[in-house]
mmCIF file with all atom_site columns, C-alpha atoms and ligand atoms in Angstrom:
data_model
loop_
_atom_site.group_PDB
_atom_site.id
_atom_site.type_symbol
_atom_site.label_atom_id
_atom_site.label_alt_id
_atom_site.label_comp_id
_atom_site.label_asym_id
_atom_site.label_entity_id
_atom_site.label_seq_id
_atom_site.pdbx_PDB_ins_code
_atom_site.Cartn_x
_atom_site.Cartn_y
_atom_site.Cartn_z
_atom_site.occupancy
_atom_site.B_iso_or_equiv
_atom_site.pdbx_formal_charge
_atom_site.auth_seq_id
_atom_site.auth_comp_id
_atom_site.auth_asym_id
_atom_site.auth_atom_id
_atom_site.pdbx_PDB_model_num
ATOM   1  C  CA  . UNK A 1 1  ? 55.766 -47.211 -79.204 1.00 89.00 ? 245 UNK A CA  1
ATOM   2  C  CA  . UNK A 1 2  ? 59.212 -45.556 -79.019 1.00 96.00 ? 246 UNK A CA  1
ATOM   3  C  CA  . UNK A 1 3  ? 62.403 -47.565 -78.714 1.00 96.00 ? 247 UNK A CA  1
ATOM   4  C  CA  . UNK A 1 4  ? 63.915 -47.921 -75.276 1.00 92.00 ? 248 UNK A CA  1
ATOM   5  C  CA  . UNK A 1 5  ? 67.570 -48.638 -74.471 1.00 91.00 ? 249 UNK A CA  1
ATOM   6  C  CA  . UNK A 1 6  ? 68.704 -50.358 -71.292 1.00 89.00 ? 250 UNK A CA  1
ATOM   7  C  CA  . UNK A 1 7  ? 72.307 -50.839 -70.248 1.00 91.00 ? 251 UNK A CA  1
ATOM   8  C  CA  . UNK A 1 8  ? 72.969 -54.414 -69.184 1.00 94.00 ? 252 UNK A CA  1
ATOM   9  C  CA  . UNK A 1 9  ? 75.872 -56.537 -68.107 1.00 95.00 ? 253 UNK A CA  1
ATOM   10 C  CA  . UNK A 1 10 ? 76.890 -59.695 -69.907 1.00 96.00 ? 254 UNK A CA  1
ATOM   11 C  CA  . UNK A 1 11 ? 77.336 -62.924 -67.951 1.00 96.00 ? 255 UNK A CA  1
ATOM   12 C  CA  . UNK A 1 12 ? 79.510 -65.578 -69.587 1.00 97.00 ? 256 UNK A CA  1
ATOM   13 C  CA  . UNK A 1 13 ? 78.848 -69.156 -68.521 1.00 98.00 ? 257 UNK A CA  1
ATOM   14 C  CA  . UNK A 1 14 ? 81.705 -71.510 -69.251 1.00 98.00 ? 258 UNK A CA  1
ATOM   15 C  CA  . UNK A 1 15 ? 82.078 -75.279 -68.831 1.00 98.00 ? 259 UNK A CA  1
ATOM   16 C  CA  . UNK A 1 16 ? 85.262 -76.496 -67.183 1.00 98.00 ? 260 UNK A CA  1
ATOM   17 C  CA  . UNK A 1 17 ? 86.529 -79.858 -68.401 1.00 98.00 ? 261 UNK A CA  1
ATOM   18 C  CA  . UNK A 1 18 ? 85.283 -82.643 -66.157 1.00 96.00 ? 262 UNK A CA  1
ATOM   19 C  CA  . UNK A 1 19 ? 88.234 -84.861 -67.061 1.00 97.00 ? 263 UNK A CA  1
ATOM   20 C  CA  . UNK A 1 20 ? 91.320 -82.694 -66.448 1.00 98.00 ? 264 UNK A CA  1
ATOM   21 C  CA  . UNK A 1 21 ? 89.767 -79.757 -64.606 1.00 97.00 ? 265 UNK A CA  1
ATOM   22 C  CA  . UNK A 1 22 ? 92.118 -77.348 -66.373 1.00 97.00 ? 266 UNK A CA  1
ATOM   23 C  CA  . UNK A 1 23 ? 90.681 -76.706 -69.817 1.00 98.00 ? 267 UNK A CA  1
ATOM   24 C  CA  . UNK A 1 24 ? 87.367 -75.289 -70.899 1.00 98.00 ? 268 UNK A CA  1
ATOM   25 C  CA  . UNK A 1 25 ? 84.977 -76.907 -73.334 1.00 98.00 ? 269 UNK A CA  1
ATOM   26 C  CA  . UNK A 1 26 ? 84.688 -75.362 -76.779 1.00 98.00 ? 270 UNK A CA  1
ATOM   27 C  CA  . UNK A 1 27 ? 82.322 -76.330 -79.612 1.00 98.00 ? 271 UNK A CA  1
ATOM   28 C  CA  . UNK A 1 28 ? 83.720 -78.553 -82.321 1.00 98.00 ? 272 UNK A CA  1
ATOM   29 C  CA  . UNK A 1 29 ? 81.093 -77.282 -84.752 1.00 96.00 ? 273 UNK A CA  1
ATOM   30 C  CA  . UNK A 1 30 ? 79.253 -80.596 -84.741 1.00 96.00 ? 274 UNK A CA  1
ATOM   31 C  CA  . UNK A 1 31 ? 75.611 -80.601 -83.671 1.00 94.00 ? 275 UNK A CA  1
ATOM   32 C  CA  . UNK A 1 32 ? 74.101 -83.944 -82.689 1.00 94.00 ? 276 UNK A CA  1
ATOM   33 C  CA  . UNK A 1 33 ? 70.562 -84.334 -83.955 1.00 93.00 ? 277 UNK A CA  1
ATOM   34 C  CA  . UNK A 1 34 ? 69.292 -85.899 -80.747 1.00 91.00 ? 278 UNK A CA  1
ATOM   35 C  CA  . UNK A 1 35 ? 66.133 -84.688 -79.052 1.00 92.00 ? 279 UNK A CA  1
ATOM   36 C  CA  . UNK A 1 36 ? 66.890 -82.135 -77.787 1.00 93.00 ? 280 UNK A CA  1
ATOM   37 C  CA  . UNK A 1 37 ? 69.866 -81.402 -80.039 1.00 94.00 ? 281 UNK A CA  1
ATOM   38 C  CA  . UNK A 1 38 ? 73.297 -81.372 -78.420 1.00 97.00 ? 282 UNK A CA  1
ATOM   39 C  CA  . UNK A 1 39 ? 76.490 -79.552 -79.290 1.00 97.00 ? 283 UNK A CA  1
ATOM   40 C  CA  . UNK A 1 40 ? 79.757 -81.506 -79.391 1.00 98.00 ? 284 UNK A CA  1
ATOM   41 C  CA  . UNK A 1 41 ? 82.588 -79.878 -77.431 1.00 98.00 ? 285 UNK A CA  1
ATOM   42 C  CA  . UNK A 1 42 ? 86.270 -80.617 -76.955 1.00 98.00 ? 286 UNK A CA  1
ATOM   43 C  CA  . UNK A 1 43 ? 88.508 -79.606 -74.049 1.00 98.00 ? 287 UNK A CA  1
ATOM   44 C  CA  . UNK A 1 44 ? 91.089 -76.913 -74.844 1.00 98.00 ? 288 UNK A CA  1
ATOM   45 C  CA  . UNK A 1 45 ? 93.614 -78.684 -72.607 1.00 98.00 ? 289 UNK A CA  1
ATOM   46 C  CA  . UNK A 1 46 ? 93.238 -82.463 -72.901 1.00 98.00 ? 290 UNK A CA  1
ATOM   47 C  CA  . UNK A 1 47 ? 90.938 -82.831 -75.903 1.00 98.00 ? 291 UNK A CA  1
ATOM   48 C  CA  . UNK A 1 48 ? 88.243 -84.777 -74.022 1.00 98.00 ? 292 UNK A CA  1
ATOM   49 C  CA  . UNK A 1 49 ? 84.951 -84.679 -75.895 1.00 97.00 ? 293 UNK A CA  1
ATOM   50 C  CA  . UNK A 1 50 ? 81.481 -84.211 -74.461 1.00 97.00 ? 294 UNK A CA  1
ATOM   51 C  CA  . UNK A 1 51 ? 78.137 -83.048 -75.804 1.00 97.00 ? 295 UNK A CA  1
ATOM   52 C  CA  . UNK A 1 52 ? 75.910 -80.534 -74.071 1.00 97.00 ? 296 UNK A CA  1
ATOM   53 C  CA  . UNK A 1 53 ? 72.528 -79.004 -74.731 1.00 96.00 ? 297 UNK A CA  1
ATOM   54 C  CA  . UNK A 1 54 ? 74.183 -75.597 -74.403 1.00 96.00 ? 298 UNK A CA  1
ATOM   55 C  CA  . UNK A 1 55 ? 76.808 -74.132 -76.706 1.00 96.00 ? 299 UNK A CA  1
ATOM   56 C  CA  . UNK A 1 56 ? 79.643 -72.923 -74.449 1.00 98.00 ? 300 UNK A CA  1
ATOM   57 C  CA  . UNK A 1 57 ? 80.587 -70.253 -73.685 1.00 98.00 ? 301 UNK A CA  1
ATOM   58 C  CA  . UNK A 1 58 ? 76.964 -69.189 -73.208 1.00 97.00 ? 302 UNK A CA  1
ATOM   59 C  CA  . UNK A 1 59 ? 76.090 -65.532 -72.767 1.00 97.00 ? 303 UNK A CA  1
ATOM   60 C  CA  . UNK A 1 60 ? 73.167 -64.156 -70.814 1.00 97.00 ? 304 UNK A CA  1
ATOM   61 C  CA  . UNK A 1 61 ? 72.264 -60.606 -69.972 1.00 96.00 ? 305 UNK A CA  1
ATOM   62 C  CA  . UNK A 1 62 ? 71.209 -59.109 -66.680 1.00 94.00 ? 306 UNK A CA  1
ATOM   63 C  CA  . UNK A 1 63 ? 69.868 -55.716 -65.776 1.00 90.00 ? 307 UNK A CA  1
ATOM   64 C  CA  . UNK A 1 64 ? 72.351 -53.634 -63.846 1.00 88.00 ? 308 UNK A CA  1
ATOM   65 C  CA  . UNK A 1 65 ? 71.509 -53.253 -60.156 1.00 81.00 ? 309 UNK A CA  1
ATOM   66 C  CA  . UNK A 1 66 ? 69.485 -50.154 -59.372 1.00 76.00 ? 310 UNK A CA  1
ATOM   67 C  CA  . UNK A 1 67 ? 71.698 -47.227 -58.413 1.00 72.00 ? 311 UNK A CA  1
HETATM 68 ZN ZN1 . ZN  B 2 .  ? 90.335 -81.515 -70.253 1.00 60.63 ? 170 ZN  B ZN1 1
#
């Protein structure tokens, strides 16, 4: 089968800090070996730490709307 190429748009999903509401959560590089695994994050503004199943920012791709 030949290759196909499809133009898509990228959707960035970010997590706003639940403590201060001003910063965004960024990975600290630590992965918690829970089931399922979680990624430790720290707020860019206040430093609050939380762990999520998702590594933020998360990127997903969507097909462009039909012209
Ligand atoms: Zn914060």
